[in-house]
CSV table of C-alpha atoms in Angstrom, one decimal:
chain,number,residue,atom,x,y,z
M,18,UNK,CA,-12.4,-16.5,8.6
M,19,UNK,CA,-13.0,-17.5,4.8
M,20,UNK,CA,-10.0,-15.7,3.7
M,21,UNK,CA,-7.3,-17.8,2.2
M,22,UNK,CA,-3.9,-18.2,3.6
M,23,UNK,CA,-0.9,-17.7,1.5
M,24,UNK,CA,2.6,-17.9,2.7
M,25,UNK,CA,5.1,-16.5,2.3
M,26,UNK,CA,3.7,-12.9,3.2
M,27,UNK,CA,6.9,-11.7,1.8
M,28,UNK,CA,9.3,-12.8,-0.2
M,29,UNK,CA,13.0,-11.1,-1.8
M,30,UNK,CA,14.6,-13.1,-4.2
M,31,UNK,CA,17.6,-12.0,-6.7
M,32,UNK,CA,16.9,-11.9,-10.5
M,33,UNK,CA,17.0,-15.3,-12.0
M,34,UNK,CA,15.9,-17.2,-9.2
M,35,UNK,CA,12.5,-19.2,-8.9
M,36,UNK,CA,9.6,-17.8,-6.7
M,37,UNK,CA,7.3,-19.9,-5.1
M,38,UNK,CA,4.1,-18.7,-3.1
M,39,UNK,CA,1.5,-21.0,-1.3
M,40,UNK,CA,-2.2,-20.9,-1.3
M,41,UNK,CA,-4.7,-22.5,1.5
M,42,UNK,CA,-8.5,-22.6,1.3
M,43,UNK,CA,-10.9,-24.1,3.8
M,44,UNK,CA,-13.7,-24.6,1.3
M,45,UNK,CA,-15.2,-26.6,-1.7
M,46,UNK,CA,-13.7,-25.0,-4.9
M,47,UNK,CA,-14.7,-24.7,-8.3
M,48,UNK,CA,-11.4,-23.3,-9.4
M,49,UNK,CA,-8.6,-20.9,-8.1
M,50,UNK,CA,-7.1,-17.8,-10.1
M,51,UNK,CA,-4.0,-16.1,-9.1
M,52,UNK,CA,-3.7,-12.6,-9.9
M,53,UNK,CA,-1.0,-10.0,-9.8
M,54,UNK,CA,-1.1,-6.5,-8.3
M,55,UNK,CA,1.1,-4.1,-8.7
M,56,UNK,CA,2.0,-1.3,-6.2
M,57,UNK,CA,-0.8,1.1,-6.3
M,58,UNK,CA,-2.7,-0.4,-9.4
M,59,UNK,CA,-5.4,-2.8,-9.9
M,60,UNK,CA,-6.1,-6.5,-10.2
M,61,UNK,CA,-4.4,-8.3,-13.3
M,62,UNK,CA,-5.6,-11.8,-13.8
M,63,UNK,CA,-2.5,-14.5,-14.2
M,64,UNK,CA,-3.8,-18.0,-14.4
M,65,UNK,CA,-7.3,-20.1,-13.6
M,66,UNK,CA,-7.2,-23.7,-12.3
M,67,UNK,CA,-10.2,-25.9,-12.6
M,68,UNK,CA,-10.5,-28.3,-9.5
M,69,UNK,CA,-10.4,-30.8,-11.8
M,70,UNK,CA,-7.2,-30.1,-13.1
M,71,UNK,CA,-3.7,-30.5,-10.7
M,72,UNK,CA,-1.5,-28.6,-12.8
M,73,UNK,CA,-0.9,-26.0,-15.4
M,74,UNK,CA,1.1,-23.8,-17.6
M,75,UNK,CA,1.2,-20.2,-18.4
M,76,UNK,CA,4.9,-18.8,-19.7
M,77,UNK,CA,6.8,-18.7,-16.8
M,78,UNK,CA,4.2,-19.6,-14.5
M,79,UNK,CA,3.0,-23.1,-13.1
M,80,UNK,CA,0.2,-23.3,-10.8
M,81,UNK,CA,-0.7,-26.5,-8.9
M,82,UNK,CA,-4.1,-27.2,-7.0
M,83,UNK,CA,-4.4,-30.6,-4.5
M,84,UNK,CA,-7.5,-30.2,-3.7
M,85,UNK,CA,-7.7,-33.1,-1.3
M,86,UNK,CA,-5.0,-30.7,0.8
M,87,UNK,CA,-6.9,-27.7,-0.3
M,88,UNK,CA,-3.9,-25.8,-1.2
M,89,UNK,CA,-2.4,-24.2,-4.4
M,90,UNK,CA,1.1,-23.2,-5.0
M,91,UNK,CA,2.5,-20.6,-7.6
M,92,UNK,CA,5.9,-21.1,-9.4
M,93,UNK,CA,7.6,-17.8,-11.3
M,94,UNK,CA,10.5,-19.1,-13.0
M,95,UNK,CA,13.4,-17.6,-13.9
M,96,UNK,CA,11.6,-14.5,-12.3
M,97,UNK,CA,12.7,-10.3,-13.6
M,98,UNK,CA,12.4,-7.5,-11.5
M,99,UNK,CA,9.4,-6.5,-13.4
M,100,UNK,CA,7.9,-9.8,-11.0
M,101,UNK,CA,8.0,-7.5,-8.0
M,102,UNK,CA,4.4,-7.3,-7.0
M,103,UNK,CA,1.9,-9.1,-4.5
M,104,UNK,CA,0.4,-12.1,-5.8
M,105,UNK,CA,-3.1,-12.9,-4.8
M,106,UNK,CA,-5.3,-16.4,-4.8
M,107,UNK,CA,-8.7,-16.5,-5.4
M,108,UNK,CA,-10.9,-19.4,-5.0
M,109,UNK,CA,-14.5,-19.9,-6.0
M,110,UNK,CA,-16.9,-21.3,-4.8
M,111,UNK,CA,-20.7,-21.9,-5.7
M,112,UNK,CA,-22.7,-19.9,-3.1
M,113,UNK,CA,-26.5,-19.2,-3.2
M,114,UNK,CA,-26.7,-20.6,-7.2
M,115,UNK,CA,-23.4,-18.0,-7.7
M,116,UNK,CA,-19.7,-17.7,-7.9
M,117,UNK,CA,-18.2,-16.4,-4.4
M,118,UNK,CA,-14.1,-15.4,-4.9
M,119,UNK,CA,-12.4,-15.1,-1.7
M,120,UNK,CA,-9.0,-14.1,-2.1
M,121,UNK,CA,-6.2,-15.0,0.1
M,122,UNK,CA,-3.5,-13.0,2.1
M,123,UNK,CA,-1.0,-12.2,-0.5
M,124,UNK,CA,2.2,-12.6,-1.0
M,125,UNK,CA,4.5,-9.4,-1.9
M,126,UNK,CA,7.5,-10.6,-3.6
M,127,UNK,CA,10.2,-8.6,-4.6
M,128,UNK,CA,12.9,-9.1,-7.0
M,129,UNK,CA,16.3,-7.4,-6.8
M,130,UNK,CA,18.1,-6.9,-10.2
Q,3,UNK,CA,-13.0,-0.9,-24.7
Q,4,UNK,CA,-12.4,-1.4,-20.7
Q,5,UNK,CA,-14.0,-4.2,-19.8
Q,6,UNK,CA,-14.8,-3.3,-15.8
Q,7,UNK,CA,-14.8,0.6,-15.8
Q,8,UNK,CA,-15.1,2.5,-12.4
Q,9,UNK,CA,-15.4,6.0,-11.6
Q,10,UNK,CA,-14.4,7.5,-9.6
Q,11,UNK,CA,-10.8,6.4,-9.3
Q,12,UNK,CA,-9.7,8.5,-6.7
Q,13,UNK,CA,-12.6,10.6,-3.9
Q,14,UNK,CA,-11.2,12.2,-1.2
Q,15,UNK,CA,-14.1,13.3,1.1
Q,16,UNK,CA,-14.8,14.7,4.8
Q,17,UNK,CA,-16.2,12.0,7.3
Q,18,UNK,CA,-20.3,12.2,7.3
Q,19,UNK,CA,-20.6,12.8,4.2
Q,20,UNK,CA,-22.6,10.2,1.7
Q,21,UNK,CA,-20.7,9.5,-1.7
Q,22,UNK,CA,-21.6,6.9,-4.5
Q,23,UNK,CA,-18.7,4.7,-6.7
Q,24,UNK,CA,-20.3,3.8,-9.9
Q,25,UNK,CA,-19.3,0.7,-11.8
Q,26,UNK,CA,-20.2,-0.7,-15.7
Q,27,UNK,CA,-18.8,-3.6,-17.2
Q,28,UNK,CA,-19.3,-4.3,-20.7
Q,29,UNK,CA,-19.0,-8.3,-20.8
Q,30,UNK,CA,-22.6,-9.3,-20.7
Q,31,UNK,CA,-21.3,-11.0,-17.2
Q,32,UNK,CA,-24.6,-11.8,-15.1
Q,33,UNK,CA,-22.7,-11.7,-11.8
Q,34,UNK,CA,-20.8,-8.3,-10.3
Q,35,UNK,CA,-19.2,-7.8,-7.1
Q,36,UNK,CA,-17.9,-5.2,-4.8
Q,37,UNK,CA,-14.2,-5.7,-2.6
Q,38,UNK,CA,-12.5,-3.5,-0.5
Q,39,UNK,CA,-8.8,-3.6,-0.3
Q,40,UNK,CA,-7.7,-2.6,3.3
Q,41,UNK,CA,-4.4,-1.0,4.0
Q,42,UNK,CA,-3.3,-4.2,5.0
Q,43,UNK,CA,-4.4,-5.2,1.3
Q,44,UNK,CA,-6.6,-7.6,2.2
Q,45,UNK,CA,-8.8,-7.9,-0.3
Q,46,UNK,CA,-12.3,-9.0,0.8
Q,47,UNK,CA,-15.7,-9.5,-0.3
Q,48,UNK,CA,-18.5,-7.3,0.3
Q,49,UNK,CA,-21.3,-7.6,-1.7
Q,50,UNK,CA,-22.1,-10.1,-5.0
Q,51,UNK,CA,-25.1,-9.6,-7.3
Q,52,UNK,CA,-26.4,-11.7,-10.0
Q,53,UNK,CA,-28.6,-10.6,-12.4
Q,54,UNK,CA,-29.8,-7.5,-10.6
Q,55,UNK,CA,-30.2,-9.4,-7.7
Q,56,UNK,CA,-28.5,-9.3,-4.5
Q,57,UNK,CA,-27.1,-12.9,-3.4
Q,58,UNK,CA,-24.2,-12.2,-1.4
Q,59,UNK,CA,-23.8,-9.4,1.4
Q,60,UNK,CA,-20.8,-9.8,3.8
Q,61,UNK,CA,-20.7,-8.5,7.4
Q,62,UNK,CA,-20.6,-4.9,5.7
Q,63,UNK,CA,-22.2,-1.7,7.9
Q,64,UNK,CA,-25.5,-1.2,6.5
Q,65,UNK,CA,-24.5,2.2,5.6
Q,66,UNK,CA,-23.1,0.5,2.3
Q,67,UNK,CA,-25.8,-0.5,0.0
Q,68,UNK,CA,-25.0,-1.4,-3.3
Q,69,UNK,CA,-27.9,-1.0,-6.4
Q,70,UNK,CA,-27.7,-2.7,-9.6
Q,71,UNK,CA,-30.1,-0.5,-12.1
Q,72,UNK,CA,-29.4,-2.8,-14.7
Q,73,UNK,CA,-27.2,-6.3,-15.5
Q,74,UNK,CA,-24.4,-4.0,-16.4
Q,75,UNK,CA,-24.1,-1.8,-13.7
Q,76,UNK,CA,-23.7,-2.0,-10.1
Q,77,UNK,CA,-22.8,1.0,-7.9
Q,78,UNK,CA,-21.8,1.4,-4.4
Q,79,UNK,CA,-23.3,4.2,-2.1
Q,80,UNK,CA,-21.6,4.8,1.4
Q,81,UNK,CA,-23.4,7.1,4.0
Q,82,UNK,CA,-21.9,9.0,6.6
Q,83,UNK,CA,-18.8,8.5,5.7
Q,84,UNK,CA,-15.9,7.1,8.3
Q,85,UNK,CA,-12.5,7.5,8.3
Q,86,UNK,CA,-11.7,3.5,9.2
Q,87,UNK,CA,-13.8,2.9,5.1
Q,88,UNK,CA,-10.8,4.3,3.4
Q,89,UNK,CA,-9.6,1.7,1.1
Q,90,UNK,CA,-9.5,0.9,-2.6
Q,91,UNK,CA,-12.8,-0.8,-3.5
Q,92,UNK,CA,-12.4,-2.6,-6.6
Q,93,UNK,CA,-15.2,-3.7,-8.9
Q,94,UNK,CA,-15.7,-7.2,-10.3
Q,95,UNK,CA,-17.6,-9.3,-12.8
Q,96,UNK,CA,-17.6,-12.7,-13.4
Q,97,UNK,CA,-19.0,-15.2,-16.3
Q,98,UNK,CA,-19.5,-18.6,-15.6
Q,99,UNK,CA,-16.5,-20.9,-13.9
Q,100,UNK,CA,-14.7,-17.7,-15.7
Q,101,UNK,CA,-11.4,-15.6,-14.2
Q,102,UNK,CA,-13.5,-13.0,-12.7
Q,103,UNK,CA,-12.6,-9.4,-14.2
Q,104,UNK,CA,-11.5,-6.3,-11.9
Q,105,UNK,CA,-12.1,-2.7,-12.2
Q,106,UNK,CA,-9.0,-0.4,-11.5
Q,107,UNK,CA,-10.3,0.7,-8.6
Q,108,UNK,CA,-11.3,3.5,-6.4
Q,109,UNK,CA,-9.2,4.6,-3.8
Q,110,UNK,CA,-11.6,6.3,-0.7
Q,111,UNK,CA,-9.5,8.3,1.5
Q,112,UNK,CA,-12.3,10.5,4.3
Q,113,UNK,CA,-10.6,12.9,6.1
């Protein structure tokens, strides 16, 4: 299957605490998005990493891409319930002269107050 | 302004029936795509067109066939209608090496 892996599937963590989800892909990349969706509700985009790029910054969120392991990872710091959500990757890759985004598994992460 | 704009966001519909999901974006994006959302929520790709044309078309029944009347639009039409293609199907568009930018979705529910 092209569809990514990410583990955990679920994770419950108390207010405060750091969450960490994991990303796998099998192909060549472009760059991988993470995006947030909340119960019910669509797509909101959190963060784009080039394959060029190994790490990077947004707020309270740090993405990391190895490419060489073909894996991303996704730290929320200091995480609030308003975290609770499922977190999706997305990589892209160049297909037939276009962009093809496959998203992984998820992760559904919820964060007790 | 919304960006990716889908309509219908919610069709409830009996099984056999043929229904269309329309979908406009307003970023001058050359490249749109369909996903359905599972109940599982997988999300997966179905179908990927760029500039009018169709370049990428998953396993997907060939009762789905997407049309793209113009750069701006591309719409989904599903005939006879089954109950295992409930799902959210989400509209997307995409820029170059950009994030790509989601509709809010259309949850299909046949009965």
């Amino acid at each position: 299957s092209q569809q990514g892996e990410e583990d955990p599937q679920a994770l419950s963590i108390q207010e405060g605490e750091n969450a960490t989800m994991n990303c796998s892909y099998k192909t060549s990349i472009n760059n991988l998005q993470w995006y947030r969706q909340n119960s019910g509700r669509g797509l909101v985009h959190l963060i784009l990493i080039r394959s060029n790029e190994r790490e990077k910054h947004s707020g309270r969120l740090r993405v990391t891409l190895d490419t060489s392991k073909k894996s991303s990872s996704l730290l929320i710091t200091a995480s609030r319930a308003a975290d609770t959500a499922s977190y999706f990757c997305a990589f892209a890759g160049l297909t037939s002269g276009t962009y093809k985004y496959i998203f992984g598994t998820g992760t559904r992460l919820k964060v007790l107050a | 302004d919304t960006a990716v704009s889908q309509t219908p966001k919610y069709l409830v519909t009996q099984m056999g029936n043929d229904k269309s999901i329309k979908c406009e974006q307003n970023l001058g994006h050359d490249t749109m795509y369909w996903y359905k959302q599972d109940s599982k929520k997988f999300l997966k790709i179905m179908f990927s067109y760029n500039n009018k044309e169709l370049i990428i078309n998953e396993t997907v029944p060939n009762r789905f066939s997407p049309k793209s009347p113009d750069k701006a639009h591309l719409n989904l039409h599903i005939n006879s209608l089954e109950l295992g293609d409930s799902a959210v199907y989400f509209c997307a568009t995409t820029g170059v090496n950009t994030e790509a930018f989601f509709g809010q979705g259309t949850r299909l529910t046949v009965v």
